[in-house]
């Protein structure tokens, strides 16, 4: 039986406005479904379901209703939208789509949401600490928060994350509780991982084998933040994984499971083979899934400096707006854009309305391959970042 404190009861009774009541109804319904005993405060929220391409008119109506009197109570950031909010025309987005996308972002802004529009909120200031209770949507960020940071969040949906933002609480169940954060299967990695593409393939292999169980990964001596965000994105995409432990790298507090699986070099190559479509005609190259860090952008700017993107190819490097602003200051933006590539903020190749525009995508991201095939019907090839850039330029 879910017990409510007086302020929570007041929200549910509509004493804090209509949107807050609706939000509290969502939170308490979830609490009851999952057997929570109480609600707990959250310090940070990440909302997904922002692209008009995915939301459509019904989603926008829901948001507009909530925005009539809803106000966020905690730090709240936003997932990617369907377009760069300031530069959409140059990226081939239609004015009709832009108008609707702006209505979506305006509704969030009216509620006090920071319109960061990124799936890597932890790179731009929404960074919880170990053990902190948060309510995040966006499966890659959820996996990163639980695993790499050690914060605690369930895989929220768009409405439930917004509900947590408007009430400042979430129901205590799932990954908020110690007993649900214990590793269930050990994965011994006996392969050399060289970059974000390989870490994405590892996430794909483990995701496909694990089916939502929590992995304990061993055999990796070094992984960058960028490697880990790639792993998180594909483990979540291919296996619904919301959390893993990685020996020596994540702040693990878990017993090591006895059940052991091995991931070999051959397994990774098989996974690569699954994402490589034979004879794919590559006309689109996209890097930045999850959104690129400033370090990745610096490297790509160096690779593109003085080069020219080949005729017939479109190149997107996708990132958060604050990161793009920094890239402008550092001169990386100019180096990238002078080559003919685009540094796109606020959006990504999966949530932008790109269906029908391209035939084949080359990317370093296993997650991007999944959505390119499923949503946009593109052929795909997964390659290291350096090779993606080589493919793009003459
Ligand atoms: Fe982020 Fe879009 Fe990839 S939301 S994780 S860049 S599919």
PDB file of C-alpha atoms in Angstrom, residues 18-123:
ATOM      1  CA  UNK A  18      -4.279  20.546 -12.586  1.00  0.00           C
ATOM      2  CA  UNK A  19      -0.972  19.527 -14.173  1.00  0.00           C
ATOM      3  CA  UNK A  20       0.524  18.602 -10.803  1.00  0.00           C
ATOM      4  CA  UNK A  21      -2.539  16.507 -10.011  1.00  0.00           C
ATOM      5  CA  UNK A  22      -2.258  14.663 -13.337  1.00  0.00           C
ATOM      6  CA  UNK A  23       1.461  14.174 -12.692  1.00  0.00           C
ATOM      7  CA  UNK A  24       0.808  12.791  -9.213  1.00  0.00           C
ATOM      8  CA  UNK A  25      -1.796  10.436 -10.631  1.00  0.00           C
ATOM      9  CA  UNK A  26       0.836   9.033 -13.017  1.00  0.00           C
ATOM     10  CA  UNK A  27       3.412   8.638 -10.228  1.00  0.00           C
ATOM     11  CA  UNK A  28       1.031   6.984  -7.762  1.00  0.00           C
ATOM     12  CA  UNK A  29      -0.418   4.655 -10.425  1.00  0.00           C
ATOM     13  CA  UNK A  30       3.071   3.439 -11.266  1.00  0.00           C
ATOM     14  CA  UNK A  31       3.847   3.107  -7.555  1.00  0.00           C
ATOM     15  CA  UNK A  32       0.788   0.924  -7.049  1.00  0.00           C
ATOM     16  CA  UNK A  33       1.473  -1.217 -10.133  1.00  0.00           C
ATOM     17  CA  UNK A  34       5.050  -1.894  -8.995  1.00  0.00           C
ATOM     18  CA  UNK A  35       4.239  -2.321  -5.282  1.00  0.00           C
ATOM     19  CA  UNK A  36       6.070   0.772  -3.992  1.00  0.00           C
ATOM     20  CA  UNK A  37       5.523   1.630  -0.332  1.00  0.00           C
ATOM     21  CA  UNK A  38       6.380   5.308  -0.627  1.00  0.00           C
ATOM     22  CA  UNK A  39       7.442   8.126  -2.896  1.00  0.00           C
ATOM     23  CA  UNK A  40      10.979   9.490  -2.742  1.00  0.00           C
ATOM     24  CA  UNK A  41      12.378  12.884  -3.793  1.00  0.00           C
ATOM     25  CA  UNK A  42      14.376  13.089  -7.009  1.00  0.00           C
ATOM     26  CA  UNK A  43      17.004  15.738  -7.634  1.00  0.00           C
ATOM     27  CA  UNK A  44      17.173  15.547 -11.416  1.00  0.00           C
ATOM     28  CA  UNK A  45      14.958  14.622 -14.350  1.00  0.00           C
ATOM     29  CA  UNK A  46      15.701  13.902 -18.011  1.00  0.00           C
ATOM     30  CA  UNK A  47      12.670  13.917 -20.289  1.00  0.00           C
ATOM     31  CA  UNK A  48      12.457  11.950 -23.546  1.00  0.00           C
ATOM     32  CA  UNK A  49       9.819  12.094 -26.273  1.00  0.00           C
ATOM     33  CA  UNK A  50      10.702  15.479 -27.698  1.00  0.00           C
ATOM     34  CA  UNK A  51      10.876  15.032 -31.466  1.00  0.00           C
ATOM     35  CA  UNK A  52       7.641  15.992 -33.182  1.00  0.00           C
ATOM     36  CA  UNK A  53       8.439  13.119 -35.569  1.00  0.00           C
ATOM     37  CA  UNK A  54       7.750  10.703 -32.692  1.00  0.00           C
ATOM     38  CA  UNK A  55       5.230  12.712 -30.641  1.00  0.00           C
ATOM     39  CA  UNK A  56       2.822  13.845 -33.323  1.00  0.00           C
ATOM     40  CA  UNK A  57      -0.239  15.929 -32.526  1.00  0.00           C
ATOM     41  CA  UNK A  58      -1.568  13.761 -29.641  1.00  0.00           C
ATOM     42  CA  UNK A  59       1.756  14.058 -27.798  1.00  0.00           C
ATOM     43  CA  UNK A  60       1.862  17.792 -28.367  1.00  0.00           C
ATOM     44  CA  UNK A  61      -1.689  18.145 -27.035  1.00  0.00           C
ATOM     45  CA  UNK A  62      -0.762  16.317 -23.833  1.00  0.00           C
ATOM     46  CA  UNK A  63       2.242  18.609 -23.342  1.00  0.00           C
ATOM     47  CA  UNK A  64       0.253  21.757 -24.072  1.00  0.00           C
ATOM     48  CA  UNK A  65      -2.333  20.720 -21.451  1.00  0.00           C
ATOM     49  CA  UNK A  66       0.378  20.101 -18.872  1.00  0.00           C
ATOM     50  CA  UNK A  67       2.001  23.434 -19.694  1.00  0.00           C
ATOM     51  CA  UNK A  68      -1.139  25.422 -18.826  1.00  0.00           C
ATOM     52  CA  UNK A  69      -0.218  25.445 -15.124  1.00  0.00           C
ATOM     53  CA  UNK A  70       2.619  22.895 -14.710  1.00  0.00           C
ATOM     54  CA  UNK A  71       6.053  23.970 -13.388  1.00  0.00           C
ATOM     55  CA  UNK A  72       9.057  21.755 -12.782  1.00  0.00           C
ATOM     56  CA  UNK A  73      10.322  21.496  -9.201  1.00  0.00           C
ATOM     57  CA  UNK A  74      13.801  20.049  -9.879  1.00  0.00           C
ATOM     58  CA  UNK A  75      16.604  20.343 -12.428  1.00  0.00           C
ATOM     59  CA  UNK A  76      15.025  19.043 -15.642  1.00  0.00           C
ATOM     60  CA  UNK A  77      16.674  18.623 -19.039  1.00  0.00           C
ATOM     61  CA  UNK A  78      15.402  17.502 -22.418  1.00  0.00           C
ATOM     62  CA  UNK A  79      16.208  14.775 -24.940  1.00  0.00           C
ATOM     63  CA  UNK A  80      17.043  15.560 -28.590  1.00  0.00           C
ATOM     64  CA  UNK A  81      14.418  17.206 -30.742  1.00  0.00           C
ATOM     65  CA  UNK A  82      13.839  16.489 -34.430  1.00  0.00           C
ATOM     66  CA  UNK A  83      15.999  19.372 -35.607  1.00  0.00           C
ATOM     67  CA  UNK A  84      18.675  21.887 -34.724  1.00  0.00           C
ATOM     68  CA  UNK A  85      16.506  24.581 -33.162  1.00  0.00           C
ATOM     69  CA  UNK A  86      18.526  27.432 -34.652  1.00  0.00           C
ATOM     70  CA  UNK A  87      19.881  26.035 -37.879  1.00  0.00           C
ATOM     71  CA  UNK A  88      17.220  23.639 -39.154  1.00  0.00           C
ATOM     72  CA  UNK A  89      16.802  25.185 -42.599  1.00  0.00           C
ATOM     73  CA  UNK A  90      20.392  24.435 -43.628  1.00  0.00           C
ATOM     74  CA  UNK A  91      19.843  20.800 -42.628  1.00  0.00           C
ATOM     75  CA  UNK A  92      16.907  20.328 -44.975  1.00  0.00           C
ATOM     76  CA  UNK A  93      14.092  20.354 -42.392  1.00  0.00           C
ATOM     77  CA  UNK A  94      10.733  21.589 -43.676  1.00  0.00           C
ATOM     78  CA  UNK A  95       9.156  24.778 -42.261  1.00  0.00           C
ATOM     79  CA  UNK A  96       6.006  22.833 -41.304  1.00  0.00           C
ATOM     80  CA  UNK A  97       7.969  20.360 -39.227  1.00  0.00           C
ATOM     81  CA  UNK A  98      10.002  23.204 -37.691  1.00  0.00           C
ATOM     82  CA  UNK A  99       6.867  25.038 -36.620  1.00  0.00           C
ATOM     83  CA  UNK A 100       5.490  21.991 -34.833  1.00  0.00           C
ATOM     84  CA  UNK A 101       8.851  21.135 -33.270  1.00  0.00           C
ATOM     85  CA  UNK A 102       9.073  24.676 -31.907  1.00  0.00           C
ATOM     86  CA  UNK A 103       5.613  24.296 -30.346  1.00  0.00           C
ATOM     87  CA  UNK A 104       6.838  21.166 -28.534  1.00  0.00           C
ATOM     88  CA  UNK A 105       9.980  22.830 -27.203  1.00  0.00           C
ATOM     89  CA  UNK A 106       8.004  25.961 -26.214  1.00  0.00           C
ATOM     90  CA  UNK A 107       5.617  23.838 -24.143  1.00  0.00           C
ATOM     91  CA  UNK A 108       8.559  22.315 -22.258  1.00  0.00           C
ATOM     92  CA  UNK A 109      10.179  25.737 -21.805  1.00  0.00           C
ATOM     93  CA  UNK A 110       6.922  27.127 -20.387  1.00  0.00           C
ATOM     94  CA  UNK A 111       7.079  24.451 -17.692  1.00  0.00           C
ATOM     95  CA  UNK A 112      10.614  25.503 -16.744  1.00  0.00           C
ATOM     96  CA  UNK A 113      12.412  22.605 -18.465  1.00  0.00           C
ATOM     97  CA  UNK A 114      15.938  23.443 -19.639  1.00  0.00           C
ATOM     98  CA  UNK A 115      15.738  22.941 -23.376  1.00  0.00           C
ATOM     99  CA  UNK A 116      19.161  21.344 -23.639  1.00  0.00           C
ATOM    100  CA  UNK A 117      17.846  18.797 -26.171  1.00  0.00           C
ATOM    101  CA  UNK A 118      20.523  16.179 -25.630  1.00  0.00           C
ATOM    102  CA  UNK A 119      20.682  12.503 -24.695  1.00  0.00           C
ATOM    103  CA  UNK A 120      23.923  13.123 -22.788  1.00  0.00           C
ATOM    104  CA  UNK A 121      22.661  15.508 -20.073  1.00  0.00           C
ATOM    105  CA  UNK A 122      25.549  14.372 -17.865  1.00  0.00           C
ATOM    106  CA  UNK A 123      27.979  16.110 -20.266  1.00  0.00           C
TER     107      UNK A 123
END
